[in-house]
Short mmCIF file of C-alpha atoms and ligand atoms in Angstrom, two decimals:
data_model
loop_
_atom_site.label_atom_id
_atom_site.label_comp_id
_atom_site.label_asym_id
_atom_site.label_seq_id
_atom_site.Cartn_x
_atom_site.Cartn_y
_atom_site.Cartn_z
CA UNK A 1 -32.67 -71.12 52.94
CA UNK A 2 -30.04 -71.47 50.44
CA UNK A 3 -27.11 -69.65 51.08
CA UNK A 4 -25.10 -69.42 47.05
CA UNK A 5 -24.38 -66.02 46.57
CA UNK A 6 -26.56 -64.51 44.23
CA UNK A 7 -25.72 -64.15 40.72
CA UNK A 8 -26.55 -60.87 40.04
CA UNK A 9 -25.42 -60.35 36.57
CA UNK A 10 -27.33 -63.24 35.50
CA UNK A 11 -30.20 -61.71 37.16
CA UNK A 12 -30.26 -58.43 35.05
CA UNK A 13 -29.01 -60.39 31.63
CA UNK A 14 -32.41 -62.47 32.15
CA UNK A 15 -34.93 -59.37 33.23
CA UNK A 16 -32.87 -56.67 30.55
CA UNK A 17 -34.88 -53.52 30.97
CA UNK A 18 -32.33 -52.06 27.90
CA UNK A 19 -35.36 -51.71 25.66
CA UNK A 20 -38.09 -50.04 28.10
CA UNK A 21 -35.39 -46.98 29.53
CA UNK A 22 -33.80 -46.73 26.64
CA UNK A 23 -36.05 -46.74 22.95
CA UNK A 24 -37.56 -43.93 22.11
CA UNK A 25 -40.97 -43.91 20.81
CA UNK A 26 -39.95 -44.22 17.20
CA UNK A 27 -38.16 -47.22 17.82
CA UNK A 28 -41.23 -48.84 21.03
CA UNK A 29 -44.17 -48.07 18.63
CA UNK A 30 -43.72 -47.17 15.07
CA UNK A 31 -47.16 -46.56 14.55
CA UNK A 32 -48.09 -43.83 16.94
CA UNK A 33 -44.56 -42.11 16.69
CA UNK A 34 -45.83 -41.95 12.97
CA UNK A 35 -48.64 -40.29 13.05
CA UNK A 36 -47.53 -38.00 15.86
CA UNK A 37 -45.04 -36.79 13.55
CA UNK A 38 -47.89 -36.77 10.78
CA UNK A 39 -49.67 -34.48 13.30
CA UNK A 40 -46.41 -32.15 13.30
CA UNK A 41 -45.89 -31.95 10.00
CA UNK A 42 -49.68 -31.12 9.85
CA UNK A 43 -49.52 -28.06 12.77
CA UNK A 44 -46.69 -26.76 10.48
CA UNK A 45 -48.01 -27.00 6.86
CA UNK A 46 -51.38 -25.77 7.56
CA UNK A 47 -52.70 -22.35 9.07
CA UNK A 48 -54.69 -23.38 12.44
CA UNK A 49 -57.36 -21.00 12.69
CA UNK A 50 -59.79 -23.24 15.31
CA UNK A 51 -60.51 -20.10 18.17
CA UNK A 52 -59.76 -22.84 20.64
CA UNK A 53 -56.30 -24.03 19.66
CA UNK A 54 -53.03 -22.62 20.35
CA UNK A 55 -49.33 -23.47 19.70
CA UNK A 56 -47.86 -24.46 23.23
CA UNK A 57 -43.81 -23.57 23.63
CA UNK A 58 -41.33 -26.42 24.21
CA UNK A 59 -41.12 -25.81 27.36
CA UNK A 60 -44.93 -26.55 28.29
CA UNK A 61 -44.70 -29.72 26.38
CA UNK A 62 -41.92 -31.08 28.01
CA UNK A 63 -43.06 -30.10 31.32
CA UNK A 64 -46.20 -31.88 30.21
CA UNK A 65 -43.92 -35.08 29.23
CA UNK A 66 -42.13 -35.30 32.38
CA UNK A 67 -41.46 -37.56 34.89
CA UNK A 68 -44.85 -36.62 37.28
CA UNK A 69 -46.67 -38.29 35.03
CA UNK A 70 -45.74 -40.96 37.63
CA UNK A 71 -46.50 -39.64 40.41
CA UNK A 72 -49.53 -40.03 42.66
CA UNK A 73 -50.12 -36.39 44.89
CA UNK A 74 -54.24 -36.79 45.80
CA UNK A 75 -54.78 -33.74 48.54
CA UNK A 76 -53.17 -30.46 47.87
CA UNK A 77 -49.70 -28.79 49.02
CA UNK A 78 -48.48 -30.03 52.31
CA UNK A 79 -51.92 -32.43 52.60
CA UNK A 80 -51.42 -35.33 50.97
CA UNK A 81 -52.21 -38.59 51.04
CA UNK A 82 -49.27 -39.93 49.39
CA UNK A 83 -45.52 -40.18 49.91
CA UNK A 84 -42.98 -38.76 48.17
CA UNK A 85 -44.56 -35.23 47.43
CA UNK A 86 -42.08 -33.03 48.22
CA UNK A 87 -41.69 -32.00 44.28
CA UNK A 88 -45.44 -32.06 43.79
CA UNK A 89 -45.98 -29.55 46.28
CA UNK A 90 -43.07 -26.95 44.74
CA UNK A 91 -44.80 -27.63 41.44
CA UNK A 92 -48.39 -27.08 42.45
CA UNK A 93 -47.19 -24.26 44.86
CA UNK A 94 -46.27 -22.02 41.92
CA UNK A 95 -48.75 -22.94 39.60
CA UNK A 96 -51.39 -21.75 42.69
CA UNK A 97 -49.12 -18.58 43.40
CA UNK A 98 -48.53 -17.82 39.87
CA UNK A 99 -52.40 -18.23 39.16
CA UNK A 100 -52.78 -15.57 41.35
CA UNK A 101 -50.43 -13.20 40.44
CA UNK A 102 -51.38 -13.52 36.82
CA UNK A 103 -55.19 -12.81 37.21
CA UNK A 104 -55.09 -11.08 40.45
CA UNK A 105 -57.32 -12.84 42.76
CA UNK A 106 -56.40 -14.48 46.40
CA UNK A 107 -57.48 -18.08 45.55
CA UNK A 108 -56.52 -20.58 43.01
CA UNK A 109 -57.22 -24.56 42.56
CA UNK A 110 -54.98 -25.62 39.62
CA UNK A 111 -56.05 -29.34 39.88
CA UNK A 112 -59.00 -29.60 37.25
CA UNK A 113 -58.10 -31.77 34.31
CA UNK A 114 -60.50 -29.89 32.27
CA UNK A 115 -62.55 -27.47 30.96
CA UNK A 116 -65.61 -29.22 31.44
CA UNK A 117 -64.53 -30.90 34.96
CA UNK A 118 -63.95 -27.22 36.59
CA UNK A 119 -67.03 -26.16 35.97
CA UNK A 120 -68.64 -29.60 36.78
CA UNK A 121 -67.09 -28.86 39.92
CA UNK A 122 -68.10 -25.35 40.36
CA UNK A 123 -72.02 -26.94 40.33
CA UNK A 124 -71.06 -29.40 42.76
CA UNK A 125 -69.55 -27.21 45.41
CA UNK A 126 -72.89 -24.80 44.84
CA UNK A 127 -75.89 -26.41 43.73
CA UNK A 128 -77.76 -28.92 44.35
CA UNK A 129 -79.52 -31.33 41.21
CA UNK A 130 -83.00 -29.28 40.27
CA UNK A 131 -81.16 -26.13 41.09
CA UNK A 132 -81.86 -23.11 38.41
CA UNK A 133 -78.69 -21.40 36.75
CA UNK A 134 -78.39 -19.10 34.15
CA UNK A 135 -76.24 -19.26 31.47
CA UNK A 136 -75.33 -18.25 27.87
CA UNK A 137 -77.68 -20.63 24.88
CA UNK A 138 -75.49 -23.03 22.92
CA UNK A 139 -76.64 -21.26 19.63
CA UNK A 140 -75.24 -17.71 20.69
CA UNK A 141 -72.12 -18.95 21.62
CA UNK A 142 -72.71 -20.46 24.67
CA UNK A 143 -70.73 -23.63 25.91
CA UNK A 144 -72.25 -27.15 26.21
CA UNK A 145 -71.43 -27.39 30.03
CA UNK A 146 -73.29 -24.42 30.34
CA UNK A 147 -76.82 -25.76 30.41
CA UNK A 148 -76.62 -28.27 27.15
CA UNK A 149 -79.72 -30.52 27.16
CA UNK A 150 -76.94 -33.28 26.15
CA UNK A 151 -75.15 -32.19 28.51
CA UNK A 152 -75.14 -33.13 32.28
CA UNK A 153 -75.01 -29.62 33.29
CA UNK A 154 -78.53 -29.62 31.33
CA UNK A 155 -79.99 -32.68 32.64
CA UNK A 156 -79.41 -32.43 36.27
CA UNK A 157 -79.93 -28.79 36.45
CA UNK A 158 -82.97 -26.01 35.94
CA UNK A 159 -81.32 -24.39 33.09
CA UNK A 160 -82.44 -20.44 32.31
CA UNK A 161 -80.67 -19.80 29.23
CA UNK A 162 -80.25 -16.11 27.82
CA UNK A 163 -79.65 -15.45 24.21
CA UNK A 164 -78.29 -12.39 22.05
CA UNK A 165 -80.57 -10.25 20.46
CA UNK A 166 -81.59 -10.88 16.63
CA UNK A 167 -81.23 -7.55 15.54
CA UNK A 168 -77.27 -6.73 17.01
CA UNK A 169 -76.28 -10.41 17.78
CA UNK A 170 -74.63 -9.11 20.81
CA UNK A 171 -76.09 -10.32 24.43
CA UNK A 172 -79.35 -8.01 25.57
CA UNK A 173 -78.76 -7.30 29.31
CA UNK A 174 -82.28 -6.39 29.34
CA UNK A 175 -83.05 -10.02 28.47
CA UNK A 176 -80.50 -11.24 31.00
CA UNK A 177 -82.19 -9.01 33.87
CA UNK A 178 -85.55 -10.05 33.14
CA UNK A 179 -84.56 -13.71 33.08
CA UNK A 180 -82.61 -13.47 36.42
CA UNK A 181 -85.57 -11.57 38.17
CA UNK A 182 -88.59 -14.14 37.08
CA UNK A 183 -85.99 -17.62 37.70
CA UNK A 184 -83.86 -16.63 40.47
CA UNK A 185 -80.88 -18.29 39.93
CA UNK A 186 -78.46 -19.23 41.76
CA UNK A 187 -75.53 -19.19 39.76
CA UNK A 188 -75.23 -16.80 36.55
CA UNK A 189 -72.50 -17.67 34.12
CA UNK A 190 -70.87 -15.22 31.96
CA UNK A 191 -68.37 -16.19 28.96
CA UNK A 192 -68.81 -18.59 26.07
CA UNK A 193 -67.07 -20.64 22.83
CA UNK A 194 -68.32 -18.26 19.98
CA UNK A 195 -68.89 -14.78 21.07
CA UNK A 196 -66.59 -12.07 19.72
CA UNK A 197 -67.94 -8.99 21.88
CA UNK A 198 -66.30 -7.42 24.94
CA UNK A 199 -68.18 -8.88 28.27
CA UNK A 200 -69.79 -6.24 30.15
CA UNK A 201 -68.79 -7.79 34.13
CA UNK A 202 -69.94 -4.91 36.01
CA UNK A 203 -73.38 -5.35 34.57
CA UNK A 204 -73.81 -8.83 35.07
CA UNK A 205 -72.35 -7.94 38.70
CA UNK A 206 -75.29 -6.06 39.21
CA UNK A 207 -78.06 -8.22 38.15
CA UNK A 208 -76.24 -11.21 40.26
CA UNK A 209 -76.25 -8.49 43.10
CA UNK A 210 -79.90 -7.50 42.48
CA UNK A 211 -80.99 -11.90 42.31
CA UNK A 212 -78.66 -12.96 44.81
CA UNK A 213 -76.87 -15.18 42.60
CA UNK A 214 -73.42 -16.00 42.26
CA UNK A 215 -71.72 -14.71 39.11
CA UNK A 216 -69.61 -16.95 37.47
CA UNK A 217 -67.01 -16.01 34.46
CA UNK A 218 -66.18 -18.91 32.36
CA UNK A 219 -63.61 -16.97 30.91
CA UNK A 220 -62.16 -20.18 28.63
CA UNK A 221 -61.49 -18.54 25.16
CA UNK A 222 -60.37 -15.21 26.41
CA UNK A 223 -58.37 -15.98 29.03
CA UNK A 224 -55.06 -15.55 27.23
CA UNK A 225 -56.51 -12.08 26.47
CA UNK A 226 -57.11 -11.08 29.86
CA UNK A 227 -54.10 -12.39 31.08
CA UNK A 228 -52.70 -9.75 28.83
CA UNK A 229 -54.64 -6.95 29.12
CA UNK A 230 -56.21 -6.99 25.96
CA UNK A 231 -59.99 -7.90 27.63
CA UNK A 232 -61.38 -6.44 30.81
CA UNK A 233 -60.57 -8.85 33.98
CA UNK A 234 -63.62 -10.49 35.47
CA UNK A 235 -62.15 -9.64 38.74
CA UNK A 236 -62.94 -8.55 41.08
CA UNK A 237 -66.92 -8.33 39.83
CA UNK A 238 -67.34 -12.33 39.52
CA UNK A 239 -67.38 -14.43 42.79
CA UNK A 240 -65.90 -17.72 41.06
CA UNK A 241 -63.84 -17.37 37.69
CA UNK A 242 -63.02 -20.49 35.94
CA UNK A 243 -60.32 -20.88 32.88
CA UNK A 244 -59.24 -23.91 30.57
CA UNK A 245 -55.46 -23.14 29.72
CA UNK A 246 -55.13 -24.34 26.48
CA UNK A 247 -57.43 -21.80 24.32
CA UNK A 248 -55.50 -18.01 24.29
CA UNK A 249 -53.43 -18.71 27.43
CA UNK A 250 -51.21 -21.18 25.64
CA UNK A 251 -50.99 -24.08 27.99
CA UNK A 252 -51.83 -27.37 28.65
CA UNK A 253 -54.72 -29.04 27.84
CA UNK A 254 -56.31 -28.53 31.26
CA UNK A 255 -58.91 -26.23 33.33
CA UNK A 256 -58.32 -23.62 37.00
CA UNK A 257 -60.51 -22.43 39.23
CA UNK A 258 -60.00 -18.85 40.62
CA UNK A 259 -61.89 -16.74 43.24
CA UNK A 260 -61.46 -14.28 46.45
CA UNK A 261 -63.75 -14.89 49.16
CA UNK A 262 -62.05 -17.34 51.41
CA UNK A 263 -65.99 -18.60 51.87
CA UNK A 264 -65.73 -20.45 48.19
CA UNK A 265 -62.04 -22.19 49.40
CA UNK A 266 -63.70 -25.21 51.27
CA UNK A 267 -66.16 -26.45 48.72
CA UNK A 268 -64.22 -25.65 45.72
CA UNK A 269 -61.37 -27.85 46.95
CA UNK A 270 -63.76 -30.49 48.29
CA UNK A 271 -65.41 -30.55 44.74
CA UNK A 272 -62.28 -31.01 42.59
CA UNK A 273 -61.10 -33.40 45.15
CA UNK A 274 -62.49 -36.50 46.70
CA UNK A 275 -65.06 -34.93 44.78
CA UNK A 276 -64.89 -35.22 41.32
CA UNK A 277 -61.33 -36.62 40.64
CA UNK A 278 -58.80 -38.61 42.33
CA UNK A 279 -55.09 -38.42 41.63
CA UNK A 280 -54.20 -34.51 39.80
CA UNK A 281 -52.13 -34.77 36.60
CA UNK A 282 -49.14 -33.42 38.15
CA UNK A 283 -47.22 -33.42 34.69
CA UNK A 284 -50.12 -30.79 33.85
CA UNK A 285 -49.93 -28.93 36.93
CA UNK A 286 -46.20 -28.51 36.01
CA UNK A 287 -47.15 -27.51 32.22
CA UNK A 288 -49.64 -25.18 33.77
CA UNK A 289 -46.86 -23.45 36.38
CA UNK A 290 -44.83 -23.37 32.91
CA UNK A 291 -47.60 -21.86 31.12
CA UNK A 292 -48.04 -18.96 33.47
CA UNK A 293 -44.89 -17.74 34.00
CA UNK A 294 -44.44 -17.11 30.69
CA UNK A 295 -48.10 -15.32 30.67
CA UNK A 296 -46.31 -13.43 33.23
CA UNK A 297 -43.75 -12.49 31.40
CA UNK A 298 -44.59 -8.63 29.41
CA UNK A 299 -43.57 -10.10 26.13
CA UNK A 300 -47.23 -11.81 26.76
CA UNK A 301 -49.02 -8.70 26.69
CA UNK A 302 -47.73 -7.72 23.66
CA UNK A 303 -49.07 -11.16 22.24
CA UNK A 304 -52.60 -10.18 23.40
CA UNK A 305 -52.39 -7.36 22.22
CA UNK A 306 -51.44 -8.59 18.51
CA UNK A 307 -54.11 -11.82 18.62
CA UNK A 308 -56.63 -8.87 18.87
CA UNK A 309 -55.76 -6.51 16.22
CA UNK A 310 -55.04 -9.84 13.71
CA UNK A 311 -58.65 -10.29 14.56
CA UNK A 312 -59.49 -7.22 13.24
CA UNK A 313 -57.49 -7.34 10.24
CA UNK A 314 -58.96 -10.84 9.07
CA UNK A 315 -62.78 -9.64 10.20
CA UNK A 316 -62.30 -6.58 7.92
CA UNK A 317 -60.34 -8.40 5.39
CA UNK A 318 -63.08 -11.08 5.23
CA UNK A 319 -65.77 -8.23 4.79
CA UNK A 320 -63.75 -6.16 2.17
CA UNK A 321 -63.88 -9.50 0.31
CA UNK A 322 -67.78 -10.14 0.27
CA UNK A 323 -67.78 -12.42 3.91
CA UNK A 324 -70.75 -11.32 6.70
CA UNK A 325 -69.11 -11.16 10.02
CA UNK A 326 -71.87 -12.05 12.65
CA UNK A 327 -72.74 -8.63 14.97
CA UNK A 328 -70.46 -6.87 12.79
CA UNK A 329 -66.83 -7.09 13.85
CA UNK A 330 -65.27 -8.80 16.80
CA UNK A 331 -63.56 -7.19 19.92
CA UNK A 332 -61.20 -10.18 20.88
CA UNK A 333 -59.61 -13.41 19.31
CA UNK A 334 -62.51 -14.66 17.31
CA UNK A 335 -65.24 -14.06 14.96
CA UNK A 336 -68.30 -16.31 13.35
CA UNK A 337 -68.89 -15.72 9.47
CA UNK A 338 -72.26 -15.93 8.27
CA UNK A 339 -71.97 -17.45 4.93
CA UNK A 340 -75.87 -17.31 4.32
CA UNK A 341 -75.54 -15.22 1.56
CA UNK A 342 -73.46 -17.52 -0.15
CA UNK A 343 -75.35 -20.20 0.45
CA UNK A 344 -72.64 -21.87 1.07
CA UNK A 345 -72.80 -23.95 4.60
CA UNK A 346 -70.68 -24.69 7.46
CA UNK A 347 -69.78 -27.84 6.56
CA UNK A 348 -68.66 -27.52 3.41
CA UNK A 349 -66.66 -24.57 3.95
CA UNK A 350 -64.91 -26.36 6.88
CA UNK A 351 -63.91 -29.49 4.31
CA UNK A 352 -63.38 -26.59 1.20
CA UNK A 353 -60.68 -24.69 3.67
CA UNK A 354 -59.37 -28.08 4.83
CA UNK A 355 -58.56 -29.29 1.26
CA UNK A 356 -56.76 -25.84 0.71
CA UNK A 357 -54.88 -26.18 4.44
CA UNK A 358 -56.79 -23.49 6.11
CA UNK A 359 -58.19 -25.40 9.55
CA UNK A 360 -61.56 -24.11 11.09
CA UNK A 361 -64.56 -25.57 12.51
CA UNK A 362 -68.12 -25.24 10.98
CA UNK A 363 -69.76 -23.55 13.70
CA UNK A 364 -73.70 -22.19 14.31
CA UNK A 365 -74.57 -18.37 13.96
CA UNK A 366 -77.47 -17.06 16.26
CA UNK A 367 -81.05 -18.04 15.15
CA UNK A 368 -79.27 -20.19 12.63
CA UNK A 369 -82.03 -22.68 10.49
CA UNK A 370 -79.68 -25.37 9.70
CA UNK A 371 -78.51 -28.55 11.98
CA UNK A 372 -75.59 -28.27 14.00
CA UNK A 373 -73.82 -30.87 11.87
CA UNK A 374 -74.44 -28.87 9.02
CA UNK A 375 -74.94 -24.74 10.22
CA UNK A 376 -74.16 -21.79 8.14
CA UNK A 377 -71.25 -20.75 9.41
CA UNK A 378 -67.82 -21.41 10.72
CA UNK A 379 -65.83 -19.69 13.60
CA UNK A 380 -62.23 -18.34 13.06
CA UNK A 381 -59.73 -17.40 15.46
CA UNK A 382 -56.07 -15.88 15.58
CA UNK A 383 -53.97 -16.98 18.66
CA UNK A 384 -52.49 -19.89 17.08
CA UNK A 385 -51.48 -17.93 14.16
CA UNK A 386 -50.33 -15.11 15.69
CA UNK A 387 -48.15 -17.41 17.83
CA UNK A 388 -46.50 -18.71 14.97
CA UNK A 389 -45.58 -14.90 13.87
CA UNK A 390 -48.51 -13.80 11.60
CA UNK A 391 -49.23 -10.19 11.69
CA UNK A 392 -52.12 -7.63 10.42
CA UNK A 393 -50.54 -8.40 6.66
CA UNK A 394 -50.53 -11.62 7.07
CA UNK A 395 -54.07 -12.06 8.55
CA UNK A 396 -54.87 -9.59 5.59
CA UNK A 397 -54.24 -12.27 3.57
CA UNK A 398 -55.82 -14.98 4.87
CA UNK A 399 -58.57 -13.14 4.81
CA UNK A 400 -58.48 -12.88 1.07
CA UNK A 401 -57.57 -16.87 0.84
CA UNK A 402 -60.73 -17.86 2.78
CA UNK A 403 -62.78 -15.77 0.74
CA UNK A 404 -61.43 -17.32 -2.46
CA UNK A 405 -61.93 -20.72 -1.20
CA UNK A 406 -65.74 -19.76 -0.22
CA UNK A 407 -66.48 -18.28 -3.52
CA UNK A 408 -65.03 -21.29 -5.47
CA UNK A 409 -67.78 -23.58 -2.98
CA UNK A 410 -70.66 -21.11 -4.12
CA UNK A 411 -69.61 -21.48 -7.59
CA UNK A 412 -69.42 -24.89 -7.77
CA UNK A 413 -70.80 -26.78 -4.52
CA UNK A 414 -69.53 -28.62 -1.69
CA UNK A 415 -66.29 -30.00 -4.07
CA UNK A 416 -65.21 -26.39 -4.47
CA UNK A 417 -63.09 -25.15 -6.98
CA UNK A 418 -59.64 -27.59 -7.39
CA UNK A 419 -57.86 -25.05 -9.05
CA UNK A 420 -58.31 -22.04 -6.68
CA UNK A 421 -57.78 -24.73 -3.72
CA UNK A 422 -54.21 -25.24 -5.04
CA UNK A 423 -53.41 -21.61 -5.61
CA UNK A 424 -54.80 -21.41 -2.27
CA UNK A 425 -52.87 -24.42 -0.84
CA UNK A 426 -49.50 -22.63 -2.29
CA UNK A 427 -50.20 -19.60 -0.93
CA UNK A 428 -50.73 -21.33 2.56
CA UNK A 429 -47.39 -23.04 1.80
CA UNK A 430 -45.36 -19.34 1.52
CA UNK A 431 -46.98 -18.10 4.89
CA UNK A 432 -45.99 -21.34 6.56
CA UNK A 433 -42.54 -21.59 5.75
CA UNK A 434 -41.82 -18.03 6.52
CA UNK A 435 -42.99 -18.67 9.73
CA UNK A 436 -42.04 -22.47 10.55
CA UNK A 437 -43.96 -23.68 13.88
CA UNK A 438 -41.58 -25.77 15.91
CA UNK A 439 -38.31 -25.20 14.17
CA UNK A 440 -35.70 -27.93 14.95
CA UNK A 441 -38.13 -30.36 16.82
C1 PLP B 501 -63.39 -25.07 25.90
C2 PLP B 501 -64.36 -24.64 26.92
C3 PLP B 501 -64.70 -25.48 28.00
C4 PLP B 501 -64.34 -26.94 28.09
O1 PLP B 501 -63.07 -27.30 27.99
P1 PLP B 501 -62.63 -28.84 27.77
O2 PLP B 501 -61.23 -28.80 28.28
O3 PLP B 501 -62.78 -29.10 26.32
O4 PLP B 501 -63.52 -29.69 28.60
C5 PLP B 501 -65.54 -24.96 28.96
N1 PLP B 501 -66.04 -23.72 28.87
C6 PLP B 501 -65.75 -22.91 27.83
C7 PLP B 501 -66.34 -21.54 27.78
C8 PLP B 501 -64.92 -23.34 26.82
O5 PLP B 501 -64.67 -22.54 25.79
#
């Protein structure tokens, strides 16, 4: 063994780790830090009007940059199977408790990385594959990890799905009854992606009651809403309530689990982990326990409150100007507009309103004849805009602009008409810098 002193200066000059703590990402890759700051610029200079997106606050995304997403915390609070968790656990210790106080139930697993994963993991701590659930159908609004036939929810399960009626587009509880009494399902699942009507809990309580089924609330979209008191709460009627956080509750990009009877703690747990997932994304966790204390805060309610009456004012706006709103109206943060009559189609109103910086998604209407890549209609939504500042006038407005931008399509055809796109386009431009997303970032 050699016994020079080590040269320790020499050693660090030779393995310089300068670069790796100290560039930023501008300077360590020039072409992602470019087109993350093309997606900024894009977030500000357009109105986001996707039902499912929402502006998080600084703080959630540097919670969701930070340092835990190092760290390895498999297990929950105090039962882990890694070192070093002491932080983990205060993290994912308020997340759970602030869960809980936010939605008022006694149980909360904050660890799925998804929307889709907590509810794959709701069907693994229940059923069994071949088991029947019920759920709401794709084409009225339903989500595809609700019974999809692409999706596995569809393929390893029995899928009952229930629709909403032709004549009101709303969901026929008659229909749902009937359906639960011939295919006794286990689990019934209440919520969806595009349906703008109030959720009537108590009576899917009672049809799960009169079945013996579980009744789950997939309360995704609307969560944000009943976090402020602008939707009923699916407590305490459901037995299992699951959530992403990123739709109307303004967090992360990430999915909770929520019940009450202390029967459901075991297998949930189990299910998100060793079940389905390994290592939690504690940088999420920590964006999540960001993302609910300030849905805790009252200044939230008064958010929920104004992403439902902005709803209002662009459904009526978009009727006043000639637009079908599907079952008439819409109750909370989103609406589907039939553009049938204009024979205008999804698509092409989804690329029209692009080109004139209006973002939406093409999106099916009940009993709809055309393909899902093409549809005849597209679904709107305000909690992104409302974060940003707009208000009744301002969803007025838009209103108005979307109308213009259809009309120009069922003038001319899918390439629209350029010149109303620009006056469009400027308009957007006003409304945007009068209410700048991100100021100072
Ligand atoms: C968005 C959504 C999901 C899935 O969320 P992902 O995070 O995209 O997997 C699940 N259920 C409903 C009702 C949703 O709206």
């Amino acid at each position: 063994m050699s016994t020079a002193p080590v040269d320790f200066a020499a050693r660090t000059a030779a393995h310089s780790m300068d670069g790796f703590w100290k560039d930023d990402l501008a300077h360590a890759d020039p072409e992602i830090a470019a087109a993350i700051g093309k997606e900024l610029a894009r977030q500000r200079d357009k109105i986001e009007l996707i039902a499912s997106e929402n502006i998080a606050s600084r703080a959630v995304l540097e919670a969701a940059g930070s340092v835990f997403t190092n760290k390895y915390a498999e297990g929950y609070p105090g039962k882990r199977y890694y070192g070093g968790c002491d932080y983990a656990d205060v993290v994912e210790t308020l997340a759970i408790e602030r869960a809980k106080q936010l939605f008022g139930c006694n149980f909360a697993n904050v660890q799925p990385n998804s929307g889709s994963q907590m509810n794959q993991a709701v069907f693994l701590a229940l059923l069994n594959p071949g088991d029947t659930f019920m759920g709401l159908d794709l084409n009225s609004g339903g989500h595809l990890t609700h019974g999809s036939p692409v999706n596995m929810s569809g393929k390893w399960f029995n899928v009952v799905s229930y629709g909403v009626a032709r004549e009101t587009e709303t969901i026929d509880m008659d229909e749902v009854a009937a359906k639960a009494r011939e295919s006794k399902p286990k689990i019934i699942i209440c919520g969806g992606t595009a349906y703008s009507r109030t959720w009537d809990f108590p009576a899917f309580r009672a049809i799960a009651d009169e079945v013996g089924a579980v009744l789950l609330c997939d309360m995704s979209h609307i969560s944000g809403l009943v976090a402020g008191g602008a939707h009923p709460s699916p407590f305490p009627h459901c037995d299992i309530v699951t959530s992403t956080t990123h739709k109307s509750l303004r967090g992360p990009r990430s999915g909770i689990i929520l019940w009450n009877d202390e029967k459901y703690t075991k297998p949930l747990n189990m299910a998100v982990f060793p079940g389905l997932q390994g290592g939690p994304l504690m940088h999420i966790v920590a964006a999540k326990a960001v993302a609910f204390k300030e849905a805790l805060d009252p200044s939230f309610r008064d958010y929920a409150r104004r992403i439902v009456e902005n709803a209002r004012a662009l459904a009526a706006s978009l009727e006043e100007n000639g637009l079908r709103i599907v079952s008439g109206g819409t109750d909370n943060h989103s609406m589907l507009v039939d553009l049938t009559a204009k024979n205008v189609t999804g698509k092409d109103a989804e690329k029209g309103l692009d080109r004139a910086f209006l973002t939406c998604n093409k999106n099916g209407i009940p009993y709809d004849t055309r393909s899902p890549f093409v549809t005849s209609g597209i679904r709107l939504g305000t909690p992104a805009g409302t974060t940003r500042g707009f208000g009744v006038e301002e969803f007025r407005t838009i209103g108005k602009l979307i109308a213009e931008v259809v009309d120009g399509l069922a003038k001319n055809g899918p390439e629209g008409d350029a010149q109303i796109e620009e006056s469009v386009r400027q308009r957007v431009a006003t409304l945007c810098a009068a209410f700048p997303v991100y100021p100072g970032m």
